[in-house]
CSV table of C-alpha atoms in Angstrom, one decimal:
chain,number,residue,atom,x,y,z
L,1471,UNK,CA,-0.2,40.2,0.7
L,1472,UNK,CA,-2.0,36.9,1.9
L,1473,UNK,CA,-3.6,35.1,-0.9
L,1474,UNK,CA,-6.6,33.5,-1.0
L,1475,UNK,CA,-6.9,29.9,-0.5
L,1476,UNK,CA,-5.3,27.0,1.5
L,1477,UNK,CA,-1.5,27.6,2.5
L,1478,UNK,CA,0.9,24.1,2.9
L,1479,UNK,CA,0.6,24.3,6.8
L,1480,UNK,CA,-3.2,24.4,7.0
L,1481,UNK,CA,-3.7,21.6,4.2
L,1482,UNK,CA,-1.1,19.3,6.3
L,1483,UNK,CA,-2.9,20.0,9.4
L,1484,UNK,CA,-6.2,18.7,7.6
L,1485,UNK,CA,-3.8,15.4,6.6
L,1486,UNK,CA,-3.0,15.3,10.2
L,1487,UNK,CA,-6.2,15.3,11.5
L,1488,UNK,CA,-7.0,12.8,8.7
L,1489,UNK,CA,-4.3,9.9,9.8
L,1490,UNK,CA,-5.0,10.5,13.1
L,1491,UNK,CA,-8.6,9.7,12.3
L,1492,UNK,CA,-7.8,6.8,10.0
L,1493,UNK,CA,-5.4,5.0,12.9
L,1494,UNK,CA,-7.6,5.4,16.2
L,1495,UNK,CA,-10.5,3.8,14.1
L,1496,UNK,CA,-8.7,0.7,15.4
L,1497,UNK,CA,-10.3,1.3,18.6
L,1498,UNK,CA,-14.1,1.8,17.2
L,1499,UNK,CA,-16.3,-1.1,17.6
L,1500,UNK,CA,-18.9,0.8,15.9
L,1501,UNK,CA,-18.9,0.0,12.3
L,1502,UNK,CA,-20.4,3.0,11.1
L,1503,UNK,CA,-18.0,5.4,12.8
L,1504,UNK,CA,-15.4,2.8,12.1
L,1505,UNK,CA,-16.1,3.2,7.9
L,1506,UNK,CA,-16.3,8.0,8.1
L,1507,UNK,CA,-12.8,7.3,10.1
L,1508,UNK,CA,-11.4,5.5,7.3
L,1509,UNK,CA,-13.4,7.2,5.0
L,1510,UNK,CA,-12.0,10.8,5.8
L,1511,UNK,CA,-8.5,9.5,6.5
L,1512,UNK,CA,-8.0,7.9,2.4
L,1513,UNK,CA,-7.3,11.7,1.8
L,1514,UNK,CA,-4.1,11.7,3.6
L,1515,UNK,CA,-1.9,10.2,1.4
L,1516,UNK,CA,-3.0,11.4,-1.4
L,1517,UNK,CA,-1.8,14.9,0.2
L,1518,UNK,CA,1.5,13.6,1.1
L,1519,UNK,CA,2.3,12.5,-2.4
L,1520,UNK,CA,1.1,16.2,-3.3
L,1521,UNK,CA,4.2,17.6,-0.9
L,1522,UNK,CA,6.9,15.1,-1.3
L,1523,UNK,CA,5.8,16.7,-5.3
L,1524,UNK,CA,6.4,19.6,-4.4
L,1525,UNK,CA,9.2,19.5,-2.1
L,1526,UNK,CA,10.8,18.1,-4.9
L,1527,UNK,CA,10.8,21.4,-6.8
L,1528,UNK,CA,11.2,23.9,-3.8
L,1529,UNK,CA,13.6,22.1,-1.9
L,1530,UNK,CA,17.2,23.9,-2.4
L,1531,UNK,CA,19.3,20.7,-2.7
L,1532,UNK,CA,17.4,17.1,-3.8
L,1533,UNK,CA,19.6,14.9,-2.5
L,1534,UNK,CA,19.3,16.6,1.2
L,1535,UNK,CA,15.6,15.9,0.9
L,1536,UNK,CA,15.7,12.3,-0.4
L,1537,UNK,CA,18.5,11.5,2.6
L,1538,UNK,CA,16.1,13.7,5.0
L,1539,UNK,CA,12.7,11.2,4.3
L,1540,UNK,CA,15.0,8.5,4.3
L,1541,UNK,CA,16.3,8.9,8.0
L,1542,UNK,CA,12.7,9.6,9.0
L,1543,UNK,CA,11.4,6.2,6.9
L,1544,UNK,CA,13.8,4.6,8.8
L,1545,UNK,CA,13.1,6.2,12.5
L,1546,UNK,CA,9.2,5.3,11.6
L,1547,UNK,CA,9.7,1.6,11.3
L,1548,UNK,CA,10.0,0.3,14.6
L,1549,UNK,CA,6.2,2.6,16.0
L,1550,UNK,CA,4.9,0.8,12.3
L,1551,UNK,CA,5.5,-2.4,13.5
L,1552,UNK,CA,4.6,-1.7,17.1
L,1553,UNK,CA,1.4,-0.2,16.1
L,1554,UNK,CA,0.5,-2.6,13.3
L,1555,UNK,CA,1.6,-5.6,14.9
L,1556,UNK,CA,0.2,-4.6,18.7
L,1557,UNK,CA,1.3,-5.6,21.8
L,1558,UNK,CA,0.9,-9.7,21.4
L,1559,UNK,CA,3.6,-9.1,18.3
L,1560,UNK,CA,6.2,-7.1,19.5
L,1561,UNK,CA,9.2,-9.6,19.5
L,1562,UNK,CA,8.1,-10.4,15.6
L,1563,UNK,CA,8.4,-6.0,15.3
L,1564,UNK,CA,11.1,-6.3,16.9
L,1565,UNK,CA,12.6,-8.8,14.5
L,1566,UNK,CA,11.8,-7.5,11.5
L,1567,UNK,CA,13.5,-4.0,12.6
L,1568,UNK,CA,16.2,-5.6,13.3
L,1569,UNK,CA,16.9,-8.1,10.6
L,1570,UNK,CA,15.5,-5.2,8.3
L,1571,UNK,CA,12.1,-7.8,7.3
L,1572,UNK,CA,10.9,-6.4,3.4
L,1573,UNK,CA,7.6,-6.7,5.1
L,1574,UNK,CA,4.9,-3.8,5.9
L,1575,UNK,CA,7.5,-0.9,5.4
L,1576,UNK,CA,5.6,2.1,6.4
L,1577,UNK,CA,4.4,4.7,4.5
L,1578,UNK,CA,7.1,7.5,4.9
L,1579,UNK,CA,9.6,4.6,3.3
L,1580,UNK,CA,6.7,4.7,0.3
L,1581,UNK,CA,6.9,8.0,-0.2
L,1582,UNK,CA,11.0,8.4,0.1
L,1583,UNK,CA,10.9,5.9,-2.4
L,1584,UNK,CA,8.0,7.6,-4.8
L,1585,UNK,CA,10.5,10.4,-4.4
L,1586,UNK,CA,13.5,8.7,-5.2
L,1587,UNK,CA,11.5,7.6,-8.4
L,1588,UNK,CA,10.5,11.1,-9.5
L,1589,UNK,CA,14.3,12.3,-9.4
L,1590,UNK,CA,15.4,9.4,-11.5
L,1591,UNK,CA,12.1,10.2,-13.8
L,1592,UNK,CA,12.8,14.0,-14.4
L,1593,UNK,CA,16.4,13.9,-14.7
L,1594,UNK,CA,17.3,14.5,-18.1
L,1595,UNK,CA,21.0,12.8,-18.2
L,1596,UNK,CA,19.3,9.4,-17.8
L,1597,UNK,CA,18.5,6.9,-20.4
L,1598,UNK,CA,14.8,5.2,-20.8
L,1599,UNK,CA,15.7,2.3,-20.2
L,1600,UNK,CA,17.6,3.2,-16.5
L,1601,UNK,CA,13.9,5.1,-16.3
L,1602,UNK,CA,12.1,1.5,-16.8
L,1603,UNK,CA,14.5,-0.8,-14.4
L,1604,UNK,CA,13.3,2.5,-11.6
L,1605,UNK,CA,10.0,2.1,-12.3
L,1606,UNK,CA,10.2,-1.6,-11.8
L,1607,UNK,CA,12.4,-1.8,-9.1
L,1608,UNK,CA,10.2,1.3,-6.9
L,1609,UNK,CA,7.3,-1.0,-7.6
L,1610,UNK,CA,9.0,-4.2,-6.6
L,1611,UNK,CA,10.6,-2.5,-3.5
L,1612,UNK,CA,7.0,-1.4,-2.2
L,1613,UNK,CA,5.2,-4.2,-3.2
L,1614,UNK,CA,5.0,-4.9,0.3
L,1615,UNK,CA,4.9,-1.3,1.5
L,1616,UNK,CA,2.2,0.6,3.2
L,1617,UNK,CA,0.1,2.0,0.0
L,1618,UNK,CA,2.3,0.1,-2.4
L,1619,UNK,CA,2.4,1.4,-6.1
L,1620,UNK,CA,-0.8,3.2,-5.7
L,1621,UNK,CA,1.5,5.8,-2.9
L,1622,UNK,CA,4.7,5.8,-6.2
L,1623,UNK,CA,1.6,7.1,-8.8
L,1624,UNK,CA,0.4,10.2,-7.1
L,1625,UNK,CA,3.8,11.1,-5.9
L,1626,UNK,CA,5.0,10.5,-9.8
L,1627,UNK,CA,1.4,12.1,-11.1
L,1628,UNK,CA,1.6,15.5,-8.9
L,1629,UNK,CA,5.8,16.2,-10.2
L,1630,UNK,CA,5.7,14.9,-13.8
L,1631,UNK,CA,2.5,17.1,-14.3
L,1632,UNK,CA,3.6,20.3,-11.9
L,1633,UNK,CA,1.7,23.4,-13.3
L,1634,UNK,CA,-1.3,22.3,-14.4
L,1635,UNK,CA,-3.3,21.5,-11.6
L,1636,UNK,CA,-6.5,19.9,-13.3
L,1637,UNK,CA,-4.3,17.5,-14.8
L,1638,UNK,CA,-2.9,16.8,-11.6
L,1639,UNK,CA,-5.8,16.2,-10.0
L,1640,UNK,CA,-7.6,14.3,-12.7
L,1641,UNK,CA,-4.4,12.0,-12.6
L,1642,UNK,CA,-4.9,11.7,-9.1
L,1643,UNK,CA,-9.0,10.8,-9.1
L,1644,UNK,CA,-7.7,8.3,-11.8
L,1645,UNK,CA,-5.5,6.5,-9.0
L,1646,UNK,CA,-8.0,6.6,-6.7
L,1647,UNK,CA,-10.4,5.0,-9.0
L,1648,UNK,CA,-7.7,2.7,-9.6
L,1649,UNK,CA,-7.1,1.4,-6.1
L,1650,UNK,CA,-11.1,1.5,-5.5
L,1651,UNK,CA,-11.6,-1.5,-8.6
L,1652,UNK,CA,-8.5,-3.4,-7.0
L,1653,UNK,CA,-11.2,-3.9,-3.5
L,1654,UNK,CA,-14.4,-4.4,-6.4
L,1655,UNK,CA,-12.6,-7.2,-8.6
L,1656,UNK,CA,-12.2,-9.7,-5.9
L,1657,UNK,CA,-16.0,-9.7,-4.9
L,1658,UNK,CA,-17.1,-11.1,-8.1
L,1659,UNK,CA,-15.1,-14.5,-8.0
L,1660,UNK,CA,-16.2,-14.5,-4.2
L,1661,UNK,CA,-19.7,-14.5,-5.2
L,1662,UNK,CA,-19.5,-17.2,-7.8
L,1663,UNK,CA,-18.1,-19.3,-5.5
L,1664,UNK,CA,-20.1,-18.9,-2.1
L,1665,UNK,CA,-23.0,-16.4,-3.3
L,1666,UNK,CA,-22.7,-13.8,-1.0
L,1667,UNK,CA,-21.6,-10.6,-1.3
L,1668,UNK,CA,-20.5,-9.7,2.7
L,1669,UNK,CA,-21.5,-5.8,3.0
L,1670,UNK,CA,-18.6,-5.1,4.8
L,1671,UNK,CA,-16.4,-6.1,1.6
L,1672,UNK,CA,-18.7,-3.6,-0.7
L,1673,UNK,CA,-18.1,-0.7,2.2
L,1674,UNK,CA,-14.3,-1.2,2.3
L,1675,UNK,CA,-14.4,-0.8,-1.6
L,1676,UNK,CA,-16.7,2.3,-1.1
L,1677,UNK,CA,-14.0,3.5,1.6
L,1678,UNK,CA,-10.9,3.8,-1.1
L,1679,UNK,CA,-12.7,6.4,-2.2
L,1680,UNK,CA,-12.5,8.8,0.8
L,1681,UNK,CA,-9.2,9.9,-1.7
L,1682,UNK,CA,-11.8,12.1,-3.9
L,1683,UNK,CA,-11.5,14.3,-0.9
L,1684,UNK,CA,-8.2,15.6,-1.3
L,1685,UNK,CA,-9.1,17.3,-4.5
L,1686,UNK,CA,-11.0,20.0,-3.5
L,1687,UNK,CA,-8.7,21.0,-0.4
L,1688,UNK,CA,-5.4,20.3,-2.9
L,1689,UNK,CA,-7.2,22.4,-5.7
L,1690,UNK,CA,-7.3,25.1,-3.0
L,1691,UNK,CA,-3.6,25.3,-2.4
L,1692,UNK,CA,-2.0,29.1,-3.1
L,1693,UNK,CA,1.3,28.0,-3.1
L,1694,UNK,CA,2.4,29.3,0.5
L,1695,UNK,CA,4.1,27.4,2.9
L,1696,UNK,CA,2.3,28.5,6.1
L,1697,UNK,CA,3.6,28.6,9.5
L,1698,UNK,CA,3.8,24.9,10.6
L,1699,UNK,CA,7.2,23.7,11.3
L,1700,UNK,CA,9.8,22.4,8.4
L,1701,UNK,CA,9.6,19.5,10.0
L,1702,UNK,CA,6.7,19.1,11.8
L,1703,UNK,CA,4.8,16.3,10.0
L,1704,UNK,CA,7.7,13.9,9.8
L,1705,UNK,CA,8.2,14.1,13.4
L,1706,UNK,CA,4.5,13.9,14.1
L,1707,UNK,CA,4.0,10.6,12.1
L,1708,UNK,CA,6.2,7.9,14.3
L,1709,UNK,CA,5.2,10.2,17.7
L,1710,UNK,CA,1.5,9.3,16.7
L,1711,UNK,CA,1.8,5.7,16.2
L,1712,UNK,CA,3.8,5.3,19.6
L,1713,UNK,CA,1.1,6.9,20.9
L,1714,UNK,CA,-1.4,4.4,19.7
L,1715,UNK,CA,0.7,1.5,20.6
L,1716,UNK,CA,0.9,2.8,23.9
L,1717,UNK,CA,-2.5,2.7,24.2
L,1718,UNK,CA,-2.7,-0.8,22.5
L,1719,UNK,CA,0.0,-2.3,25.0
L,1720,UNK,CA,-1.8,-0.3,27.8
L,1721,UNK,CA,-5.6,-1.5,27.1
L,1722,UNK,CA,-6.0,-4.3,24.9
């Protein structure tokens, strides 16, 4: 019997969709379209966190799983750099690959480390204080990371409160409200220095939260899995951004 709702597969093809969104907006001259790309594409990670959750709890053997996103963190750097650099930077990507630069790690290495955090957090063998020097050591580690701490909340958020899903998603509004005053708080000392507020700093503010729509489609989950590959989404990520750096290198 097929419940009713959103399985894993169709919510991850929304995420897809999302980030696809989110990174072409690079090539949009057109403000307006530039802002709904981003807008809509916020709601990806907060999805991913949601999985890398719950892959926590259904996968049969943790430490597979955290050594799994760790290999593909590590095959996603060099198409990071490439796409987030562009074509004029590619011997600096190619640098920082190599000498293994603590700069801009991309978001899958966020997420294998938000996962690596939740492990340490729910295992029960494991003194506080062990629990603390994780905490600030996952935060230190991705200080510099695609989506920073904000990425190590939801993924900590969605497993430490598994089963009760308004709590989860509360938590997860919270984060996004969170990230949204972290864009509002510089435009105040901005203003009393130059007075002006530049509209495209209030709209990037607004943008963060784009995350508020992950709620209703994650509130929708039934639990299913769906029928998209195992690994489909890991292997999609670092084949999309080659993509768009191919396109980079090739028009721009």
């Amino acid at each position: 019997m097929i419940k009713s709702g959103l399985n894993k597969s169709a919510i991850q093809y929304i995420a897809i969709i999302a980030m696809v969104l989110d990174h072409a907006a690079v090539f949009i001259n057109y403000y307006p379209a530039y802002f709904i790309c981003h807008l809509f594409g916020r709601m990806t990670i907060v999805i991913m966190s949601f999985f890398v959750a719950e892959g926590y709890y259904k996968t049969s053997n943790v430490y597979k799983y955290i050594i799994r996103m760790g290999v593909f963190a590590a095959i996603s750097q060099l198409p990071f750099y490439l796409f987030e650099i562009g074509a004029k930077g590619m011997p600096d990507s190619l640098y920082h690959f190599i000498t293994g630069c603590a700069m801009n790690r991309n978001v899958i290495f966020t997420l294998f480390t938000g996962l690596c955090l939740l492990t340490v957090l729910k295992a029960e063998n494991v003194k506080l204080l062990i629990k603390l020097i994780a905490c600030a050591g996952a935060i230190y580690i991705t200080r510099c990371s695609d989506w920073k701490y904000f990425c190590l909340l939801w993924v900590v958020s969605f497993g430490m409160l598994r089963g009760n899903r308004y709590a989860q998603m509360t938590a997860a509004g919270g984060i996004v409200i969170l990230r949204f005053l972290t864009y509002v708080y510089p435009i105040f000392p901005a203003f009393a220095e130059t007075g002006v507020i530049h509209v495209n700093t209030i709209l990037n503010a607004i943008m963060q939260l784009g995350g508020f729509l992950a709620i209703p489609v994650l509130y929708m989950y039934n639990g299913e899995k769906g029928c998209a590959p195992r690994l489909g989404f890991y292997v999609f990520y670092p084949a999309h951004l080659l993509l768009l750096a191919a396109i980079e290198f090739t028009v721009f």
